[in-house]
XYZ file of C-alpha atoms in Angstrom:
563
model
C 233.812 150.428 120.593
C 236.697 152.199 122.210
C 237.771 149.441 124.153
C 238.226 146.882 120.835
C 241.003 149.291 119.875
C 243.609 147.491 122.270
C 244.516 144.893 119.546
C 246.077 147.648 117.069
C 247.847 149.314 120.050
C 249.256 146.409 121.642
C 250.043 144.319 118.421
C 253.698 145.276 118.129
C 254.566 144.949 121.449
C 256.574 142.054 123.176
C 254.815 139.227 124.524
C 252.704 140.563 127.188
C 253.874 137.882 129.975
C 257.430 138.907 129.278
C 256.811 142.833 129.511
C 254.656 142.269 132.857
C 256.389 139.545 134.374
C 258.378 141.850 137.255
C 254.917 143.966 137.776
C 252.940 140.646 138.144
C 255.427 138.942 140.631
C 255.876 142.491 142.670
C 252.751 142.863 144.257
C 253.138 145.648 146.393
C 253.943 149.221 145.446
C 254.309 152.783 146.758
C 251.622 155.374 145.650
C 252.985 158.420 146.144
C 251.074 162.231 145.772
C 253.166 165.574 146.095
C 253.040 168.858 144.571
C 252.271 172.556 145.482
C 248.995 171.461 147.481
C 251.178 169.973 149.999
C 251.713 173.911 151.055
C 247.757 174.560 152.144
C 247.498 171.211 153.605
C 243.647 171.597 152.892
C 243.407 174.945 153.930
C 243.074 178.212 152.245
C 243.053 181.543 153.589
C 242.074 180.605 156.890
C 239.720 178.234 155.446
C 239.609 174.556 155.895
C 238.254 173.531 152.305
C 236.774 169.670 152.131
C 238.107 167.442 149.988
C 241.153 165.391 149.350
C 244.331 167.432 149.695
C 245.687 167.572 145.789
C 242.071 168.796 144.863
C 242.523 171.969 146.837
C 242.958 174.243 143.734
C 239.447 172.736 142.201
C 237.464 172.640 145.643
C 238.306 176.203 146.574
C 238.010 177.374 143.388
C 241.261 179.082 143.601
C 242.166 181.201 140.186
C 245.323 180.326 138.491
C 247.550 183.543 139.742
C 246.836 183.489 143.557
C 247.509 179.050 142.871
C 250.807 179.905 141.128
C 252.147 182.056 144.314
C 252.735 178.631 146.121
C 255.553 178.116 143.493
C 258.012 180.506 145.575
C 256.567 179.024 148.812
C 257.866 175.350 147.775
C 261.107 174.700 148.991
C 261.259 170.879 150.493
C 264.508 171.175 152.426
C 264.227 167.562 153.971
C 263.343 165.698 150.907
C 266.028 162.669 150.435
C 265.019 160.504 147.656
C 266.997 157.517 149.331
C 265.130 157.833 152.143
C 261.830 157.428 150.366
C 263.268 154.721 148.405
C 264.672 153.064 151.395
C 261.562 153.523 153.460
C 259.472 151.348 150.181
C 261.835 148.429 150.637
C 261.494 148.289 154.146
C 257.770 148.319 153.934
C 258.268 145.255 151.158
C 257.532 147.639 148.425
C 258.995 146.554 145.008
C 258.212 149.579 142.668
C 257.044 153.525 142.954
C 254.464 155.571 141.331
C 254.909 159.374 141.722
C 253.075 161.527 140.647
C 254.899 163.978 137.874
C 252.151 166.127 136.997
C 248.701 166.215 138.915
C 245.631 167.756 137.758
C 246.712 171.731 138.929
C 249.645 170.985 136.396
C 252.562 171.683 138.504
C 255.594 169.264 137.849
C 258.001 168.098 139.726
C 260.340 167.455 136.992
C 262.661 169.885 135.034
C 260.215 170.634 131.944
C 262.059 172.164 128.566
C 257.970 172.825 127.935
C 256.817 174.872 130.957
C 258.456 177.137 133.675
C 255.286 175.722 135.840
C 257.820 173.120 137.126
C 260.147 171.953 140.051
C 263.246 174.225 138.749
C 261.197 177.721 139.309
C 261.326 176.869 143.314
C 263.128 177.943 145.266
C 264.389 174.237 145.868
C 265.459 174.143 142.371
C 266.493 170.362 142.325
C 265.050 167.977 139.804
C 262.934 165.488 142.546
C 261.732 163.057 139.814
C 265.823 162.743 138.276
C 266.762 162.209 142.156
C 263.902 159.644 142.747
C 264.860 157.788 139.729
C 268.726 157.748 140.566
C 267.558 156.331 144.148
C 265.313 153.872 143.002
C 268.150 152.651 139.846
C 270.516 152.138 143.243
C 268.231 150.337 145.583
C 266.496 148.100 142.832
C 263.541 149.221 142.691
C 261.046 149.807 139.678
C 259.544 153.490 139.386
C 256.680 154.225 137.401
C 255.309 158.084 136.584
C 252.096 159.172 137.143
C 250.992 161.834 134.576
C 247.461 163.688 134.606
C 245.744 164.352 131.449
C 243.750 167.060 132.238
C 244.819 170.154 133.100
C 243.628 173.176 135.209
C 246.440 175.486 134.858
C 247.278 174.990 131.025
C 245.616 177.991 129.165
C 244.549 175.671 126.230
C 243.211 172.742 128.115
C 239.285 172.115 127.539
C 237.195 172.545 129.420
C 238.257 175.468 130.885
C 237.448 175.456 135.081
C 234.263 176.789 135.388
C 236.256 178.990 137.942
C 239.454 179.801 135.625
C 239.076 183.271 133.959
C 240.982 183.457 130.877
C 242.225 186.782 129.462
C 240.256 189.191 126.984
C 240.106 187.353 123.509
C 241.956 184.270 124.627
C 240.785 180.948 122.163
C 241.299 177.691 123.743
C 242.842 175.073 121.088
C 242.823 171.898 122.172
C 245.530 170.785 119.856
C 248.347 173.246 120.979
C 247.374 171.550 124.760
C 247.978 167.699 123.424
C 251.176 168.849 121.461
C 252.131 169.956 125.080
C 251.084 166.817 126.741
C 252.302 164.562 123.844
C 255.332 166.292 124.301
C 255.766 165.887 128.096
C 255.105 162.494 128.080
C 257.984 162.227 125.673
C 260.274 164.274 127.445
C 259.628 161.979 130.821
C 260.089 158.799 128.450
C 263.146 160.014 127.075
C 264.718 161.671 129.802
C 264.164 159.691 133.015
C 263.261 156.153 131.300
C 260.782 154.806 133.587
C 259.361 151.416 134.055
C 255.679 152.607 133.185
C 253.191 155.114 132.777
C 250.042 155.666 134.932
C 247.643 157.972 133.671
C 244.629 159.749 135.209
C 242.166 162.600 134.459
C 240.961 160.796 131.043
C 237.267 161.152 132.191
C 236.932 164.427 130.774
C 237.141 163.233 126.853
C 237.039 159.893 125.120
C 240.039 157.984 123.788
C 239.742 159.263 120.688
C 240.259 163.026 121.576
C 242.892 162.438 123.451
C 244.905 160.595 120.766
C 245.096 157.838 123.047
C 246.015 154.751 120.568
C 248.955 157.393 119.205
C 250.200 157.860 122.838
C 250.378 154.616 123.871
C 252.455 153.461 120.728
C 254.936 156.841 120.866
C 255.420 155.217 124.575
C 256.216 152.197 123.611
C 258.294 153.260 120.545
C 260.315 154.568 123.085
C 260.083 152.498 126.091
C 259.240 149.409 124.870
C 258.903 147.370 127.901
C 256.682 150.045 129.670
C 253.689 148.894 131.712
C 250.212 151.442 131.037
C 247.336 151.539 133.002
C 243.678 151.852 131.468
C 242.925 155.375 132.321
C 243.581 157.089 128.746
C 240.223 155.244 128.091
C 241.910 152.108 126.415
C 242.275 148.931 128.393
C 246.236 148.772 128.271
C 247.972 146.617 130.140
C 245.961 146.498 134.004
C 242.673 148.302 135.371
C 242.839 150.648 137.907
C 240.032 150.349 140.611
C 240.720 152.792 143.184
C 239.621 152.227 146.718
C 238.299 149.030 146.915
C 238.947 145.490 146.004
C 236.881 143.639 143.399
C 234.406 140.930 144.587
C 236.078 138.886 142.223
C 239.063 139.516 139.459
C 238.355 141.627 136.600
C 238.002 139.905 133.183
C 237.306 140.070 129.649
C 235.743 137.379 127.161
C 239.466 136.782 126.594
C 240.076 136.072 130.367
C 241.097 137.434 133.481
C 242.663 140.900 133.392
C 245.431 142.299 135.194
C 244.472 145.016 137.906
C 245.685 147.145 140.600
C 244.228 148.615 143.278
C 244.934 152.139 144.497
C 244.121 152.964 148.014
C 245.173 155.645 150.791
C 245.964 155.122 154.269
C 243.570 157.449 155.664
C 241.012 159.548 153.395
C 243.397 161.975 151.017
C 246.011 161.355 148.573
C 247.836 164.603 148.740
C 248.629 165.774 152.403
C 246.021 167.094 154.271
C 247.516 168.550 158.082
C 243.807 167.098 159.433
C 243.466 163.955 158.388
C 244.178 161.198 160.930
C 241.278 158.671 159.860
C 244.119 156.102 159.138
C 243.478 152.658 158.490
C 244.769 149.787 160.688
C 247.767 147.911 159.989
C 245.337 144.930 160.055
C 243.110 146.034 157.713
C 246.091 147.263 155.515
C 247.824 143.931 155.323
C 244.023 141.748 154.893
C 243.984 143.895 151.844
C 247.246 143.267 150.480
C 245.873 139.832 150.974
C 242.723 140.001 149.575
C 244.060 141.362 146.398
C 247.126 139.245 145.506
C 244.801 136.145 146.370
C 242.609 137.886 143.560
C 245.622 138.198 140.906
C 246.171 141.986 141.312
C 248.657 144.585 142.649
C 248.383 146.890 145.573
C 249.678 150.307 145.250
C 249.097 152.211 148.692
C 249.420 155.794 148.672
C 251.722 157.891 151.165
C 250.969 162.025 150.788
C 254.544 163.290 151.500
C 254.263 166.995 153.701
C 255.748 170.043 151.806
C 258.887 169.896 153.941
C 259.662 166.597 152.071
C 259.143 164.413 154.872
C 256.675 161.416 155.018
C 254.048 161.860 157.629
C 255.077 159.873 160.831
C 251.730 158.127 160.792
C 252.427 156.468 157.260
C 255.820 155.689 158.064
C 255.124 153.802 161.114
C 252.223 151.711 159.010
C 254.681 150.922 156.289
C 257.107 149.219 158.586
C 254.907 147.173 160.278
C 253.304 145.985 156.690
C 257.246 145.312 155.911
C 258.090 143.531 158.927
C 254.848 141.252 158.171
C 256.153 140.489 154.802
C 259.367 139.712 156.220
C 258.229 136.491 157.604
C 255.273 135.875 155.201
C 256.541 137.235 151.843
C 256.998 133.949 150.462
C 252.904 133.659 150.349
C 252.760 137.013 148.592
C 255.261 137.764 146.028
C 255.436 135.927 142.918
C 252.267 134.009 143.969
C 249.321 132.959 141.422
C 245.849 133.963 142.974
C 243.604 131.522 144.016
C 242.602 128.872 142.114
C 239.003 128.501 143.959
C 236.282 130.779 142.622
C 234.899 131.552 146.488
C 236.214 130.826 150.157
C 234.208 129.841 152.892
C 234.697 131.801 156.317
C 237.277 132.263 157.755
C 239.682 131.659 155.024
C 240.693 135.087 153.596
C 241.709 134.056 150.185
C 244.039 131.723 149.147
C 247.265 131.974 146.973
C 249.699 129.671 145.198
C 253.581 128.821 144.593
C 254.068 125.665 142.539
C 252.924 123.059 144.705
C 252.142 125.059 147.610
C 248.574 126.395 148.470
C 248.613 129.199 151.156
C 245.206 129.262 152.935
C 244.880 132.592 154.743
C 243.167 132.732 157.798
C 242.027 136.462 158.848
C 240.367 135.264 161.953
C 241.468 131.676 163.583
C 238.657 129.320 163.760
C 237.663 126.975 166.269
C 235.757 124.507 164.319
C 237.540 122.521 161.417
C 237.723 124.736 158.282
C 236.660 123.199 154.670
C 237.747 123.677 151.271
C 235.736 122.121 148.680
C 236.344 120.933 145.221
C 240.491 120.565 145.432
C 241.015 117.718 143.389
C 245.092 117.345 144.157
C 245.826 115.312 147.012
C 247.791 117.273 149.920
C 250.944 115.954 151.323
C 251.207 117.398 154.474
C 250.062 120.760 155.859
C 251.641 123.181 158.279
C 251.187 126.322 160.451
C 253.723 128.786 158.039
C 255.049 130.826 161.094
C 257.083 127.640 162.983
C 255.850 124.649 160.627
C 253.381 123.388 163.814
C 251.525 120.151 161.888
C 247.726 120.651 160.819
C 245.457 117.586 160.606
C 243.291 116.984 157.596
C 241.328 114.889 156.091
C 240.752 114.866 152.177
C 237.777 113.050 150.916
C 236.810 113.464 147.405
C 236.515 117.326 146.709
C 236.119 117.596 150.266
C 239.278 118.917 152.481
C 238.748 119.620 156.272
C 241.654 121.213 158.295
C 241.614 120.622 162.004
C 243.594 123.435 163.429
C 245.728 123.087 165.849
C 245.877 125.695 169.563
C 247.792 128.255 168.757
C 248.392 131.383 169.544
C 247.450 133.100 165.994
C 249.274 136.063 164.180
C 247.291 138.824 164.839
C 247.141 139.962 161.073
C 246.899 136.725 159.190
C 247.258 133.170 159.810
C 248.746 131.198 156.928
C 248.397 127.453 156.603
C 250.658 125.761 154.101
C 249.297 123.544 152.082
C 252.144 120.977 150.339
C 249.979 119.253 147.331
C 251.522 116.553 145.037
C 251.408 118.885 142.161
C 250.103 122.016 141.238
C 246.387 122.806 142.493
C 243.540 121.710 140.389
C 239.769 122.468 141.563
C 236.684 122.233 140.469
C 234.846 125.122 140.888
C 230.945 123.743 140.577
C 229.327 126.244 142.777
C 227.417 124.433 146.075
C 224.179 124.223 147.103
C 223.571 126.335 150.498
C 222.651 124.965 153.514
C 219.000 126.052 152.899
C 219.222 124.433 150.018
C 219.262 127.465 147.344
C 221.716 128.008 144.468
C 222.973 131.478 143.682
C 224.893 131.481 140.240
C 226.657 135.305 140.849
C 228.214 136.787 137.488
C 231.009 137.029 139.248
C 231.521 133.314 139.161
C 230.496 133.205 135.618
C 232.058 131.687 132.535
C 231.594 134.287 129.523
C 231.545 132.803 126.133
C 231.936 135.281 123.324
C 233.706 138.534 122.289
C 232.160 141.609 124.184
C 230.417 140.237 127.177
C 232.618 140.930 130.364
C 232.259 140.907 134.346
C 232.152 144.635 135.602
C 232.561 145.781 138.885
C 232.768 149.222 140.829
C 230.550 152.048 140.677
C 227.342 150.054 141.497
C 228.164 147.060 139.065
C 228.611 143.800 140.253
C 227.613 141.767 137.095
C 228.031 140.723 133.230
C 228.050 143.767 131.320
C 228.842 145.144 127.499
C 226.989 142.749 126.338
C 226.639 144.005 122.944
C 226.889 140.837 120.838
C 223.769 138.846 120.781
C 225.583 135.933 120.177
C 227.775 135.894 123.700
C 226.135 134.033 126.353
C 226.838 133.064 129.894
C 226.891 129.599 132.126
C 227.562 128.382 135.306
C 228.473 124.369 136.742
C 226.993 123.767 139.998
C 226.076 120.980 142.082
C 223.091 119.811 143.620
C 222.853 118.067 146.536
C 219.292 118.236 147.523
C 217.133 117.573 144.539
C 213.693 118.779 143.907
C 211.567 122.073 142.425
C 213.409 125.112 142.240
C 211.680 128.652 141.482
C 213.923 130.053 139.101
C 214.858 134.430 139.479
C 217.100 136.896 137.489
C 218.518 139.808 138.536
C 219.566 142.732 136.218
C 219.374 146.414 135.056
C 218.830 147.921 131.868
C 218.983 151.351 131.052
C 216.261 153.488 128.945
C 215.493 153.043 125.774
C 217.322 149.813 125.441
C 215.385 147.374 126.732
C 213.709 144.485 124.842
C 215.930 141.395 124.762
C 214.624 138.686 124.996
C 216.720 135.638 126.446
C 215.858 131.814 127.679
C 217.835 130.451 130.632
C 218.610 126.482 129.607
C 219.268 123.993 132.477
C 219.265 119.723 132.397
C 217.179 120.040 129.236
C 214.673 122.616 130.801
C 213.915 125.758 129.503
C 212.523 129.271 130.827
C 212.073 132.530 128.808
C 211.904 135.949 129.362
C 211.972 139.532 128.166
C 214.381 142.618 129.700
C 212.566 145.303 131.001
C 213.864 148.654 131.515
C 215.086 149.672 134.876
C 216.064 152.870 134.632
C 219.690 152.706 134.214
C 222.884 150.143 134.222
C 222.742 150.224 137.925
C 219.555 149.733 139.356
C 218.891 145.913 139.693
C 215.498 144.322 139.770
C 214.949 140.497 140.638
C 211.812 138.693 138.382
C 210.467 135.308 138.167
C 210.940 133.138 135.682
C 209.383 130.084 136.431
C 210.427 126.536 137.883
C 212.573 123.793 137.143
C 212.765 120.081 138.616
C 216.540 118.836 139.426
C 217.492 115.391 140.708
C 220.971 115.183 142.937
C 223.904 115.801 140.604
C 225.891 118.333 138.637
C 224.569 120.676 136.196
C 225.103 123.701 133.689
C 222.839 126.615 133.506
C 222.947 128.935 130.527
C 221.428 132.233 129.945
C 221.173 133.031 126.037
C 220.000 135.819 124.000
C 217.594 135.326 121.582
C 217.177 138.733 120.438
C 218.606 142.314 120.793
C 216.875 145.185 119.682
C 218.896 147.588 121.846
C 222.344 148.826 122.666
C 222.965 145.804 124.879
C 221.098 142.429 126.250
C 221.083 143.705 130.125
C 223.610 143.996 132.819
C 223.238 140.258 134.370
C 223.515 140.280 138.243
C 222.891 136.791 139.264
C 220.246 134.412 138.234
C 219.134 131.909 141.745
C 217.481 128.773 142.280
C 215.207 128.615 145.330
C 213.940 125.511 146.560
C 209.688 125.325 146.870
C 208.676 124.770 149.793
């Protein structure tokens, strides 16, 4: 399987923890989508074109010769690299990722391999060089977005459906790959970025992109470069887009690094008619949610054709930055929450040393109960002003009795000073109705291939291609009795028939996976009953036979009390 190629790619690199230390600590970055598409800004020949701004060439099916007419119109005289970088700093962002080339093929840098670049515009200034230099002056890291696919290049395949080649022209994908490799080498050697952020890899598998060779080339030039997963190889980190995973991405080897990229409105590239902006509250709480789960937040700006960032985006960034200047210690350089799940109204937890930061998106009138913390709490207080918080710690139950204060409008943070680094018992608890929900996002995966998947309709244990892999959950029964056991899974056509056993407390229930029509069409099946007295248990799901491609996509096992 292609994802197993990772070991050969990263073997020559220095230890990942050293190479990615700055990226792990940064937490918050600025994404910049900018190019020729900022000129039409969502409109072509007087017509509003549906879709995101940077896809206008595709969505309006603009012929190459017509789209090229934007080049002599691109003259962003109000662009100021220092202003952009200063805005990122004021927003509390620690790195910038900018589009050096998007799907339309136009390059914001001075490329020796094409005239379809910034030096062919009236502006005639190397935007990428100016931005790199500004980042170095101001202590901001910079990464380069690069689109693998290219609607403009005469040898990229598959040819865009609306593009007509000259008579007799034969496309040669290897010639495009030579161009692509050459440009990426050019970017690495000429500008020395801190990382490469690939996109557009969906039209070819990693072998056809020569992805392993590509990553090795980058790391040979820039041994410390951080690289995302969109060549099809896992590389350094995952890139969920426009959403926050329900649980941190992880493989059988442990947690994966990840970064959510997101727009402030509905588009990446500038559209003059898109004012559907997220609130500052929503953006700050998204940042906290991401960091609590161990990820980074890459928040997008789409500059206008004149080089200015829209005011609506600037205002939001400055407000986020003001909040971070007060509460950044609970964000930057933190470790993710030690708790698998959080009770309402806790929006997440972050950790730094022996401090546990409890984030409250809604300030409660009732006491807040956290279950599972084994480390003793020495002191609790409101981060904003040090107001003491009364607490009671009995066994694994910590109760916070919050004082009557004016809460922060975005996120009130309670600081728990502990006797040491927080240790947590993450056994799942029985719900008030007596049920026990063993969801995939909380499972412990044992083996080589199976892992938690998220996004695209998936929230399950997937990649379960090895019948020796198995999953388990620890849970606590407070009210014993007889429980009806149900399993929820999906299984694509032609790969059903796997046999499995569910084991708990010496009791076994068996089942056969039926095809459900796709890997995302989940169904719930009854398995039988088990009897459990109050106590702590481990439930395991183990394959017995796997005749198809994979065991199943397992979403949850649920124990329901019999009436």
